[in-house]
Coordinates of C-alpha atoms in Angstrom, one line a residue:
V1 CA -17.9 149.9 59.2
A2 CA -15.1 149.5 61.7
V3 CA -11.6 150.8 62.4
I4 CA -8.7 149.0 63.8
S5 CA -6.2 151.0 65.8
P6 CA -3.2 151.3 65.9
Q7 CA -3.3 151.2 61.9
D8 CA -0.1 149.6 60.4
P9 CA 2.0 149.7 63.1
V10 CA 6.1 149.1 62.9
L11 CA 7.6 146.9 65.8
R12 CA 10.5 145.1 67.0
I13 CA 10.7 141.4 67.0
G14 CA 9.7 140.1 70.5
S15 CA 7.6 143.2 71.3
G16 CA 3.9 143.2 72.2
L17 CA 0.6 145.3 71.0
T18 CA -2.5 145.9 72.0
A19 CA -5.0 146.5 69.1
S20 CA -8.8 147.3 69.3
C21 CA -11.5 147.1 66.8
T22 CA -14.3 150.1 67.2
L23 CA -17.6 149.5 65.1
S24 CA -19.6 151.8 63.7
P25 CA -22.9 152.3 65.5
E26 CA -24.9 152.0 62.4
L27 CA -23.9 148.1 62.2
G28 CA -26.1 147.0 65.0
L29 CA -23.4 144.5 66.4
H30 CA -22.3 144.0 69.7
A31 CA -18.4 143.6 70.4
S32 CA -18.7 140.3 72.1
S33 CA -19.9 138.8 68.9
L34 CA -16.2 139.6 66.7
Y35 CA -13.2 137.8 66.7
W36 CA -9.7 138.3 65.4
T37 CA -7.6 136.5 62.7
L38 CA -3.7 137.1 62.4
N39 CA -2.7 135.9 58.2
G40 CA -5.8 134.1 58.5
V41 CA -5.7 132.1 61.4
R42 CA -8.0 132.8 64.2
L43 CA -6.6 133.9 67.6
S44 CA -7.6 132.5 70.8
S45 CA -10.3 134.2 72.8
S46 CA -8.6 134.4 75.5
T47 CA -6.5 137.3 74.2
Y48 CA -9.9 139.4 73.9
S49 CA -11.3 142.1 76.0
V50 CA -14.7 143.8 75.3
V51 CA -13.9 147.4 76.3
S52 CA -17.3 148.4 75.8
A53 CA -20.4 147.2 73.3
D54 CA -18.6 148.8 70.2
I55 CA -15.2 148.0 71.1
L56 CA -13.4 144.7 71.3
S57 CA -9.6 144.6 72.1
I58 CA -6.9 142.1 71.7
E59 CA -3.5 141.7 73.3
L60 CA -0.6 140.1 71.3
R61 CA 2.6 139.1 72.7
S62 CA 6.3 138.3 71.7
L63 CA 5.6 138.7 68.2
N64 CA 7.6 137.2 65.6
G65 CA 8.8 138.5 62.5
S66 CA 6.6 139.4 59.7
Q67 CA 6.2 136.4 57.3
Q68 CA 5.1 138.6 54.3
K69 CA 7.1 141.5 53.0
S70 CA 3.7 143.7 52.9
G71 CA 3.1 143.0 56.6
D72 CA 1.1 140.4 58.7
N73 CA -2.7 140.9 58.3
L74 CA -4.5 141.7 61.5
M75 CA -8.2 141.4 60.9
C76 CA -11.4 141.9 62.8
H77 CA -14.6 140.0 61.6
G78 CA -18.2 139.7 62.4
A79 CA -19.9 136.6 63.7
D80 CA -20.6 135.4 60.0
G81 CA -16.8 135.9 59.1
R82 CA -17.3 138.9 57.1
I83 CA -14.2 141.2 57.6
L84 CA -14.9 144.4 59.0
A85 CA -11.5 146.2 59.4
G86 CA -7.9 145.3 58.9
S87 CA -4.3 146.5 59.7
C88 CA -0.9 145.3 58.7
L89 CA 1.7 144.7 61.3
H90 CA 5.3 145.4 60.2
V91 CA 7.5 143.0 62.8
G92 CA 11.1 143.2 62.3
M93 CA 14.6 144.7 63.0
P94 CA 16.5 147.6 62.0
P95 CA 19.5 146.6 59.6
E96 CA 23.0 145.9 60.5
K97 CA 26.0 147.2 58.8
P98 CA 26.2 145.9 55.3
V99 CA 29.7 144.0 54.9
N100 CA 31.5 142.5 51.8
L101 CA 31.5 145.5 49.8
T102 CA 33.5 144.8 46.6
C103 CA 33.6 146.9 43.2
W104 CA 35.0 146.1 39.9
S105 CA 35.2 148.0 36.3
H106 CA 34.1 146.4 33.2
N107 CA 36.8 147.4 30.7
A108 CA 37.2 150.9 32.5
K109 CA 33.8 152.0 31.2
D110 CA 31.7 151.6 34.6
L111 CA 31.5 150.7 38.2
S112 CA 29.9 147.7 40.1
C113 CA 29.7 147.1 43.4
R114 CA 28.0 144.0 45.5
W115 CA 27.6 143.6 49.1
S116 CA 26.2 141.5 51.9
V117 CA 23.6 142.4 54.2
G118 CA 24.7 142.6 57.8
G119 CA 24.4 140.1 61.1
Q120 CA 21.4 137.7 60.6
G121 CA 20.6 139.3 57.0
E122 CA 16.9 139.3 57.4
T123 CA 15.2 142.2 58.9
H124 CA 11.6 141.2 58.2
I125 CA 10.4 144.7 57.1
P126 CA 11.0 146.5 54.0
T127 CA 14.9 147.4 54.2
K128 CA 16.3 150.1 51.5
Y129 CA 20.1 149.8 50.5
T130 CA 21.6 152.8 48.9
L131 CA 25.0 152.7 47.2
K132 CA 26.7 155.9 47.8
Y133 CA 29.7 157.4 46.2
K134 CA 31.8 160.5 45.4
L135 CA 35.3 161.6 44.4
R136 CA 37.8 161.4 47.6
W137 CA 39.1 164.9 47.2
H138 CA 36.2 166.6 45.5
G139 CA 33.0 166.4 44.0
R140 CA 29.5 165.7 45.5
E141 CA 27.8 162.6 47.1
N142 CA 25.9 160.5 44.4
E143 CA 23.7 157.4 44.6
C144 CA 23.7 154.5 42.6
E145 CA 20.7 153.8 40.5
N146 CA 20.6 150.4 38.8
Y147 CA 20.3 147.9 41.6
S148 CA 19.8 144.2 41.7
S149 CA 19.2 141.2 43.8
E150 CA 21.8 138.2 43.9
K151 CA 21.7 135.0 45.9
K152 CA 24.1 136.2 48.7
G153 CA 23.1 140.3 48.8
Y154 CA 22.5 143.1 46.4
A155 CA 24.6 144.8 43.8
C156 CA 24.3 148.0 41.6
R157 CA 26.1 149.2 38.5
I158 CA 27.2 152.8 38.0
S159 CA 26.7 153.8 34.5
A160 CA 27.4 157.4 34.8
K161 CA 30.7 159.0 33.2
I162 CA 33.6 157.3 35.5
A163 CA 36.5 159.3 36.7
L164 CA 40.2 158.0 36.0
F165 CA 43.3 158.5 37.8
T166 CA 41.1 160.0 40.7
P167 CA 39.9 157.7 43.9
Y168 CA 36.5 156.9 44.8
E169 CA 34.9 156.8 48.3
I170 CA 31.9 154.1 48.2
W171 CA 29.7 152.9 50.9
V172 CA 26.3 151.4 51.4
E173 CA 23.4 152.8 53.7
A174 CA 20.5 150.3 54.9
T175 CA 17.5 152.0 56.1
N176 CA 14.3 150.7 57.4
Q177 CA 11.3 152.0 59.8
L178 CA 13.3 150.7 62.7
G179 CA 16.5 152.5 62.2
S180 CA 19.4 152.7 59.6
A181 CA 23.3 151.5 59.3
A182 CA 26.2 152.1 57.0
S183 CA 29.1 150.0 55.8
D184 CA 32.6 150.7 56.2
I185 CA 33.8 153.1 53.5
S186 CA 35.7 151.6 50.6
S187 CA 38.4 153.8 48.6
L188 CA 39.5 152.7 45.2
D189 CA 41.0 153.6 41.9
V190 CA 39.1 152.3 39.0
L191 CA 42.0 151.2 37.3
D192 CA 42.8 148.8 40.1
V193 CA 39.8 147.1 39.8
V194 CA 39.2 146.5 36.0
T195 CA 38.1 143.4 34.7
T196 CA 37.3 142.5 30.8
D197 CA 35.4 140.4 28.9
P198 CA 36.3 136.7 28.5
P199 CA 38.7 136.5 25.6
A200 CA 37.0 135.6 22.4
N201 CA 37.1 133.4 19.5
V202 CA 38.7 130.2 21.3
R203 CA 39.7 127.8 18.9
L204 CA 40.7 124.4 19.8
S205 CA 42.4 122.1 17.0
R206 CA 44.8 118.8 16.6
I207 CA 48.4 118.8 16.2
G208 CA 49.0 116.9 13.2
S209 CA 48.2 113.2 14.1
L210 CA 49.8 113.6 17.8
D211 CA 46.9 111.7 19.7
D212 CA 47.8 113.2 23.3
Q213 CA 48.1 117.0 22.3
L214 CA 45.6 119.8 21.4
L215 CA 46.4 123.4 20.5
V216 CA 44.1 126.2 22.0
R217 CA 44.0 129.8 20.7
W218 CA 42.4 132.8 21.5
A219 CA 41.8 136.6 20.7
S220 CA 42.9 139.3 23.4
P221 CA 40.1 141.4 24.9
P222 CA 39.7 144.2 22.2
E223 CA 37.8 146.6 24.9
L224 CA 41.0 147.7 26.6
K225 CA 43.3 148.2 23.3
D226 CA 43.6 151.9 24.0
F227 CA 45.0 151.2 27.6
L228 CA 48.5 150.3 28.4
F229 CA 48.2 146.7 29.9
Q230 CA 49.6 143.1 30.3
A231 CA 47.3 140.3 30.0
T232 CA 47.6 136.9 31.8
Y233 CA 45.5 134.1 30.8
Q234 CA 44.3 130.7 32.3
I235 CA 43.1 127.9 30.6
R236 CA 40.9 124.8 32.2
Y237 CA 39.9 121.8 30.4
R238 CA 38.2 118.4 31.3
M239 CA 36.9 115.4 29.1
E240 CA 33.6 115.0 27.9
D241 CA 32.5 112.7 30.3
G242 CA 34.4 114.4 33.4
A243 CA 33.1 116.5 35.8
D244 CA 36.4 118.2 37.4
W245 CA 38.5 120.6 35.4
K246 CA 42.5 120.6 35.3
A247 CA 44.1 124.1 35.0
A248 CA 47.1 125.3 33.1
D249 CA 48.5 128.5 34.8
N250 CA 51.8 129.3 33.5
I251 CA 50.5 130.8 30.4
G252 CA 51.5 134.6 30.8
N253 CA 50.8 137.2 27.9
L254 CA 50.7 134.3 25.1
T255 CA 47.5 133.7 23.3
S256 CA 48.0 130.1 22.5
C257 CA 48.8 127.1 24.5
R258 CA 49.6 123.4 23.7
L259 CA 47.9 121.0 26.1
A260 CA 49.6 117.6 26.3
G261 CA 49.5 114.3 28.3
L262 CA 45.9 114.0 27.2
R263 CA 44.0 110.7 26.0
P264 CA 43.6 109.8 22.7
G265 CA 40.3 109.4 21.3
T266 CA 38.7 111.7 23.6
V267 CA 36.5 114.6 23.2
Y268 CA 38.0 117.7 25.5
F269 CA 35.9 120.9 26.4
V270 CA 38.5 124.2 27.2
Q271 CA 37.8 127.7 28.5
V272 CA 40.1 130.5 28.8
R273 CA 39.9 133.8 31.0
C274 CA 42.0 136.9 31.2
N275 CA 43.5 138.9 34.3
P276 CA 44.4 142.5 33.1
V277 CA 47.3 143.6 35.2
G278 CA 49.2 146.7 35.2
I279 CA 47.0 149.1 33.7
F280 CA 48.6 152.5 33.0
G281 CA 51.6 151.4 36.0
S282 CA 48.6 150.0 38.4
R283 CA 50.3 147.7 41.1
K284 CA 47.2 145.7 41.8
P285 CA 46.9 142.0 40.8
G286 CA 43.5 142.7 38.8
I287 CA 40.8 140.9 38.5
W288 CA 39.7 137.8 36.4
S289 CA 37.0 137.9 33.8
D290 CA 34.6 135.3 33.4
W291 CA 35.5 131.9 31.5
S292 CA 34.9 132.0 27.9
H293 CA 32.3 129.9 26.1
P294 CA 33.9 126.3 25.8
A295 CA 35.4 125.3 23.0
A296 CA 35.5 121.4 22.0
A297 CA 37.9 119.2 19.9
S298 CA 38.9 115.4 20.0
T299 CA 42.4 113.9 20.2
P300 CA 43.1 111.5 17.4
S301 CA 42.7 107.7 18.1
G302 CA 45.9 106.0 19.3
E303 CA 47.1 102.7 17.7
L304 CA 49.0 100.6 20.4
L305 CA 50.1 97.5 18.6
Q306 CA 52.0 96.1 21.6
R307 CA 49.1 95.3 24.7
G308 CA 51.6 93.1 26.9
S309 CA 51.6 94.6 30.7
C310 CA 55.2 93.8 31.5
D311 CA 57.9 96.5 31.1
P312 CA 60.6 95.2 28.4
K313 CA 64.5 94.7 30.0
A314 CA 66.6 97.3 30.3
G315 CA 68.8 95.8 27.4
E316 CA 65.7 95.7 25.0
Q317 CA 64.8 99.4 26.1
N318 CA 68.4 100.4 25.0
S319 CA 68.4 98.8 22.0
A320 CA 64.6 99.8 21.0
L321 CA 66.0 103.4 21.7
R322 CA 68.8 103.1 19.5
R323 CA 66.6 101.9 17.0
E324 CA 64.3 104.8 17.3
L325 CA 67.2 107.4 17.1
K326 CA 68.3 105.9 14.1
Q327 CA 65.0 106.3 12.5
F328 CA 64.8 109.7 13.7
F329 CA 68.5 110.9 12.1
G330 CA 67.5 109.1 9.2
W331 CA 63.8 110.5 8.7
V332 CA 65.4 114.0 9.4
R333 CA 68.3 113.6 6.2
K334 CA 65.4 112.6 4.1
H335 CA 62.6 115.3 5.0
A336 CA 64.7 118.2 6.5
S337 CA 67.6 118.8 3.9
G338 CA 68.8 122.1 4.1
C339 CA 67.7 123.0 7.7
G340 CA 70.4 124.3 10.0
S341 CA 68.3 123.4 13.1
M342 CA 65.7 121.3 14.3
S343 CA 62.5 122.9 15.6
I344 CA 59.6 121.5 17.5
K345 CA 57.6 121.6 14.5
L346 CA 59.9 119.0 13.0
Y347 CA 60.0 116.8 16.1
D348 CA 56.0 117.0 15.8
Q349 CA 56.2 115.8 12.3
W350 CA 58.7 113.1 12.9
R351 CA 56.0 111.8 15.8
A352 CA 53.2 111.7 13.5
W353 CA 55.2 109.7 10.9
L354 CA 56.5 107.7 13.8
Q355 CA 52.8 106.9 14.6
K356 CA 51.9 106.2 11.2
T357 CA 54.3 103.4 11.1
H358 CA 52.7 101.8 14.4
K359 CA 55.5 102.4 16.8
T360 CA 54.4 102.9 20.3
R361 CA 54.6 106.1 22.6
N362 CA 56.7 104.1 25.3
Q363 CA 59.3 103.2 23.0
V364 CA 59.7 106.9 22.0

């Protein structure tokens, strides 16, 4: 019954537009009886112009970015409110160069990348981001297909067969109806950006009756068993009612660690993560995995019989130390006959025995 012209225009933010609503002669309406709305809001009649008996125009100035991805709805209405015609205004900006392109490979079996939109970020109109890649010295240009949105940008996972020992060139192209832009090209070798699954089977256990220590064990990620690599691990732990994590960094390639200096009678949560380094001789530092699921255990409850707030005098300290040493060597003679040397396990057993005889840790 009517036509709006131009139909579905694409405009830059800040620009203006003159649109017209042309009535069909069969309606028997006069253009002066019509009115305009934008996204359901009636526009001021001061912006209208009656061009002829069947044409009403409107002048829009300094347009803002579209409020909806599908475009802003410009409508021409009859006097009774009936919608006679409509048009979608797409008001936005051309994309800016995508930034912060980073990539990683999960167990050397795929390649994933994430990036951020450039500049102010919001173009206000539909913008397509395409992750492209190719082998540096040969091979054709390819496009990633498995896209996802993140809080701070976009990501895509390349699930096609990945080539090893050959550098890739990777970049992102952003395109909309007002223009296009491409990110800087990132050059990488898949073996330099490998990350693993978190360490599996994380277990937390007590060490005898020691009330200030727990033992953490875990299994190496099995996915890289066919690759020559060294793994370094990191542990973090916190008390059940605490929010702050403490880190234990100097673990190296071990798959167990003793946490000491803990609070007796307290539940602790522990997580482990892995960094695969030196895969097939790569000199890159590697990428940390996600943290494992938390494991939990409680330290034994300590029994401290001496609850005074004063420190013993120096002479009393020396006397107590002599008594403890005498007890320790006596205990060794009784429980470790035939041993040529003492181990940390033997020391732990003595400390457990000492706690059972109600000796305090301060005296030790």
